[in-house]
Amino acid sequence: MSDTPALYEGKAKILYPTEDPDVLLTYFKDDATAFNAQKKGTIVDKGIINCEITTHLFKLIAQKGISTHYIDRPSPREMRVKAVQIIPLEVVVRNIAAGSLCKQTGLAIGTVLPQPLVEFYYKDDAMGDPLLTLDRLYLINAATAAEVAELQTKALEIDRILTDFFGQCGITLVDFKLEFGIDKSGQILLADEISPDSCRLWLADESDPVKRILDKDRFRQDLGQVENAYQQVLDRVRSHS
Ligand code: UDP
């Protein structure tokens, strides 16, 4: 961990400045939270695992032509990233019904969606990250119509890339959350992380609804074997990268 005072400390990561104002250092913590931080705990070595998984996935996404804020990984828990202004939206892509989609629509968990669903949530912990309609999103100036169109296109392309990659790993990509930022030249970059903290990942060849879970739902629902699940995702991602 850097000696420099942090710029920002979030629930799972700490952001430090570097000597270059265009570069920041992200430190991945082992802290885990759920239900808007009402549940707190630790997942041993999660920071190292999520930093490496994010690195593999951001490199893959960049190879496929979508710019990310990733620069390099100077240590197991640290990622150097391009400084961006984060767009205050959580962009969720869903392929299979789970989580809040089931609670709010009555769809049964595991229902395969006819096409991927892209949703925008307002990134505001105090408000509990509410789901936004497009009109509300524009009303609060969270993004412009052109930015929303670009986010939607990028989110769907990332979904195709990750669904294909995780498929090769024997993992079903159920849903995931992305964050984007704008760099100093005005370009939209994929930011934050992609890890078992921010995705729902199910073992493709396991039908048991508990055994198949390889993501933060194991922590949210006290299912046990959390570290083991995260490590399995890393092992599979590593061996297919
Ligand atoms: N997600 C996230 N951060 C959040 C909210 C959701 O990374 O603050 C991820 C979550 O892990 C899942 C997807 O976004 O992969 C959809 O989450 P959902 O809306 O179903 O909410 P949840 O059931 O997790 O409350």
Tab-separated table of N, CA and C and ligand atoms in Angstrom, residues 11 34-36 90-94 97-104 119 121 123 125 128-129 131 173-179 192-193 195-201 215-217 220-221, ligand 1:
chain	number	residue	atom	x	y	z
A	11	LYS	N	-15.382	0.783	-1.090
A	11	LYS	CA	-15.646	-0.406	-0.284
A	11	LYS	C	-14.629	-1.507	-0.556
A	34	ALA	N	-21.862	-6.091	1.170
A	34	ALA	CA	-23.050	-6.431	0.369
A	34	ALA	C	-24.237	-5.670	0.945
A	35	PHE	N	-25.302	-5.642	0.188
A	35	PHE	CA	-26.526	-4.948	0.587
A	35	PHE	C	-26.208	-3.508	0.998
A	36	ASN	N	-25.546	-2.793	0.080
A	36	ASN	CA	-25.170	-1.396	0.299
A	36	ASN	C	-24.407	-1.224	1.623
A	90	GLU	N	-23.874	2.936	-12.851
A	90	GLU	CA	-23.478	1.535	-12.864
A	90	GLU	C	-24.221	0.926	-14.037
A	91	VAL	N	-23.476	0.445	-15.012
A	91	VAL	CA	-24.082	-0.126	-16.214
A	91	VAL	C	-24.140	-1.635	-16.003
A	92	VAL	N	-25.348	-2.160	-15.847
A	92	VAL	CA	-25.520	-3.600	-15.594
A	92	VAL	C	-26.000	-4.270	-16.885
A	93	VAL	N	-25.346	-5.370	-17.242
A	93	VAL	CA	-25.773	-6.179	-18.393
A	93	VAL	C	-26.204	-7.538	-17.851
A	94	ARG	N	-27.363	-7.990	-18.325
A	94	ARG	CA	-27.890	-9.278	-17.849
A	94	ARG	C	-28.177	-10.203	-19.019
A	97	ALA	N	-31.757	-14.163	-15.779
A	97	ALA	CA	-32.386	-13.466	-14.646
A	97	ALA	C	-31.807	-13.939	-13.309
A	98	ALA	N	-31.464	-12.971	-12.464
A	98	ALA	CA	-30.983	-13.248	-11.108
A	98	ALA	C	-31.101	-11.945	-10.315
A	99	GLY	N	-30.863	-12.035	-9.009
A	99	GLY	CA	-30.759	-10.842	-8.167
A	99	GLY	C	-31.952	-9.921	-8.256
A	100	SER	N	-31.660	-8.616	-8.366
A	100	SER	CA	-32.732	-7.616	-8.298
A	100	SER	C	-33.705	-7.731	-9.467
A	101	LEU	N	-33.268	-8.275	-10.607
A	101	LEU	CA	-34.197	-8.429	-11.744
A	101	LEU	C	-35.333	-9.378	-11.356
A	102	CYS	N	-34.993	-10.464	-10.656
A	102	CYS	CA	-36.028	-11.412	-10.222
A	102	CYS	C	-36.937	-10.760	-9.182
A	103	LYS	N	-36.324	-10.047	-8.221
A	103	LYS	CA	-37.125	-9.407	-7.158
A	103	LYS	C	-38.101	-8.394	-7.733
A	104	GLN	N	-37.657	-7.654	-8.764
A	104	GLN	CA	-38.473	-6.536	-9.247
A	104	GLN	C	-39.416	-6.894	-10.390
A	119	GLU	N	-28.977	-2.037	-18.231
A	119	GLU	CA	-29.690	-1.157	-17.295
A	119	GLU	C	-28.712	-0.144	-16.706
A	121	TYR	N	-27.965	2.232	-13.362
A	121	TYR	CA	-28.258	2.539	-11.958
A	121	TYR	C	-27.462	3.793	-11.591
A	123	LYS	N	-25.062	5.840	-9.497
A	123	LYS	CA	-23.991	5.468	-8.578
A	123	LYS	C	-24.018	6.422	-7.386
A	125	ASP	N	-24.296	5.763	-3.175
A	125	ASP	CA	-24.512	4.863	-2.038
A	125	ASP	C	-25.615	5.364	-1.111
A	128	GLY	N	-28.729	4.337	-2.295
A	128	GLY	CA	-28.839	2.888	-2.537
A	128	GLY	C	-28.772	2.525	-4.010
A	129	ASP	N	-28.019	3.297	-4.808
A	129	ASP	CA	-27.827	3.011	-6.248
A	129	ASP	C	-29.140	2.695	-6.973
A	131	LEU	N	-32.220	2.187	-9.609
A	131	LEU	CA	-32.390	1.954	-11.052
A	131	LEU	C	-32.983	3.219	-11.657
A	173	LEU	N	-21.771	-16.544	-17.890
A	173	LEU	CA	-21.827	-15.148	-17.428
A	173	LEU	C	-23.301	-14.751	-17.313
A	174	VAL	N	-23.780	-14.696	-16.082
A	174	VAL	CA	-25.203	-14.424	-15.813
A	174	VAL	C	-25.494	-12.934	-15.955
A	175	ASP	N	-24.741	-12.128	-15.215
A	175	ASP	CA	-24.884	-10.670	-15.306
A	175	ASP	C	-23.618	-10.022	-14.766
A	176	PHE	N	-23.465	-8.733	-14.990
A	176	PHE	CA	-22.283	-8.025	-14.494
A	176	PHE	C	-22.518	-6.529	-14.512
A	177	LYS	N	-21.645	-5.840	-13.776
A	177	LYS	CA	-21.744	-4.382	-13.653
A	177	LYS	C	-20.471	-3.742	-14.184
A	178	LEU	N	-20.627	-2.705	-14.984
A	178	LEU	CA	-19.477	-1.975	-15.513
A	178	LEU	C	-19.536	-0.519	-15.062
A	179	GLU	N	-18.356	0.103	-15.009
A	179	GLU	CA	-18.302	1.558	-14.813
A	179	GLU	C	-17.399	2.123	-15.894
A	192	ASP	N	-12.888	0.954	-13.432
A	192	ASP	CA	-13.213	0.145	-12.248
A	192	ASP	C	-12.640	-1.273	-12.391
A	193	GLU	N	-13.456	-2.300	-12.213
A	193	GLU	CA	-12.965	-3.681	-12.231
A	193	GLU	C	-14.007	-4.597	-12.857
A	195	SER	N	-14.790	-8.570	-11.949
A	195	SER	CA	-14.307	-9.638	-11.064
A	195	SER	C	-15.511	-10.382	-10.493
A	196	PRO	N	-15.288	-11.434	-9.700
A	196	PRO	CA	-16.435	-12.110	-9.076
A	196	PRO	C	-17.200	-11.203	-8.100
A	197	ASP	N	-16.629	-10.044	-7.741
A	197	ASP	CA	-17.375	-9.063	-6.939
A	197	ASP	C	-18.449	-8.373	-7.775
A	198	SER	N	-18.212	-8.255	-9.078
A	198	SER	CA	-19.087	-7.417	-9.909
A	198	SER	C	-19.821	-8.216	-10.997
A	199	CYS	N	-19.639	-9.534	-10.983
A	199	CYS	CA	-20.304	-10.400	-11.980
A	199	CYS	C	-21.038	-11.521	-11.249
A	200	ARG	N	-22.066	-12.071	-11.882
A	200	ARG	CA	-22.578	-13.378	-11.444
A	200	ARG	C	-22.031	-14.410	-12.416
A	201	LEU	N	-21.356	-15.420	-11.864
A	201	LEU	CA	-20.674	-16.438	-12.675
A	201	LEU	C	-21.095	-17.799	-12.166
A	215	ASP	N	-19.317	-16.581	-7.395
A	215	ASP	CA	-19.194	-15.122	-7.292
A	215	ASP	C	-19.608	-14.627	-5.913
A	216	LYS	N	-19.787	-13.318	-5.801
A	216	LYS	CA	-20.054	-12.699	-4.503
A	216	LYS	C	-21.373	-13.129	-3.885
A	217	ASP	N	-22.257	-13.759	-4.641
A	217	ASP	CA	-23.479	-14.295	-4.033
A	217	ASP	C	-23.139	-15.308	-2.932
A	220	ARG	N	-22.759	-12.915	-0.132
A	220	ARG	CA	-24.047	-12.260	0.172
A	220	ARG	C	-24.975	-13.212	0.920
A	221	GLN	N	-25.011	-14.461	0.455
A	221	GLN	CA	-25.991	-15.420	0.992
A	221	GLN	C	-25.379	-16.402	1.993
B	1	UDP	N1	-23.442	-5.237	-8.929
B	1	UDP	C1	-22.253	-4.650	-8.511
B	1	UDP	N2	-22.311	-3.576	-7.680
B	1	UDP	C2	-23.473	-3.051	-7.239
B	1	UDP	C3	-24.685	-3.656	-7.660
B	1	UDP	C4	-24.636	-4.751	-8.496
B	1	UDP	O1	-21.170	-5.073	-8.898
B	1	UDP	O2	-23.448	-2.044	-6.498
B	1	UDP	C5	-23.402	-6.391	-9.831
B	1	UDP	C6	-23.830	-7.676	-9.134
B	1	UDP	O3	-22.719	-8.361	-8.600
B	1	UDP	C7	-24.469	-8.451	-10.264
B	1	UDP	C8	-25.039	-7.374	-11.187
B	1	UDP	O4	-24.340	-6.178	-10.873
B	1	UDP	O5	-23.479	-9.172	-10.980
B	1	UDP	C9	-26.527	-7.168	-11.037
B	1	UDP	O6	-26.814	-6.955	-9.682
B	1	UDP	P1	-28.340	-6.832	-9.181
B	1	UDP	O7	-28.957	-5.603	-9.741
B	1	UDP	O8	-29.036	-8.113	-9.438
B	1	UDP	O9	-28.230	-6.520	-7.660
B	1	UDP	P2	-28.033	-7.442	-6.381
B	1	UDP	O10	-28.948	-8.602	-6.506
B	1	UDP	O11	-26.581	-7.804	-6.419
B	1	UDP	O12	-28.389	-6.520	-5.263
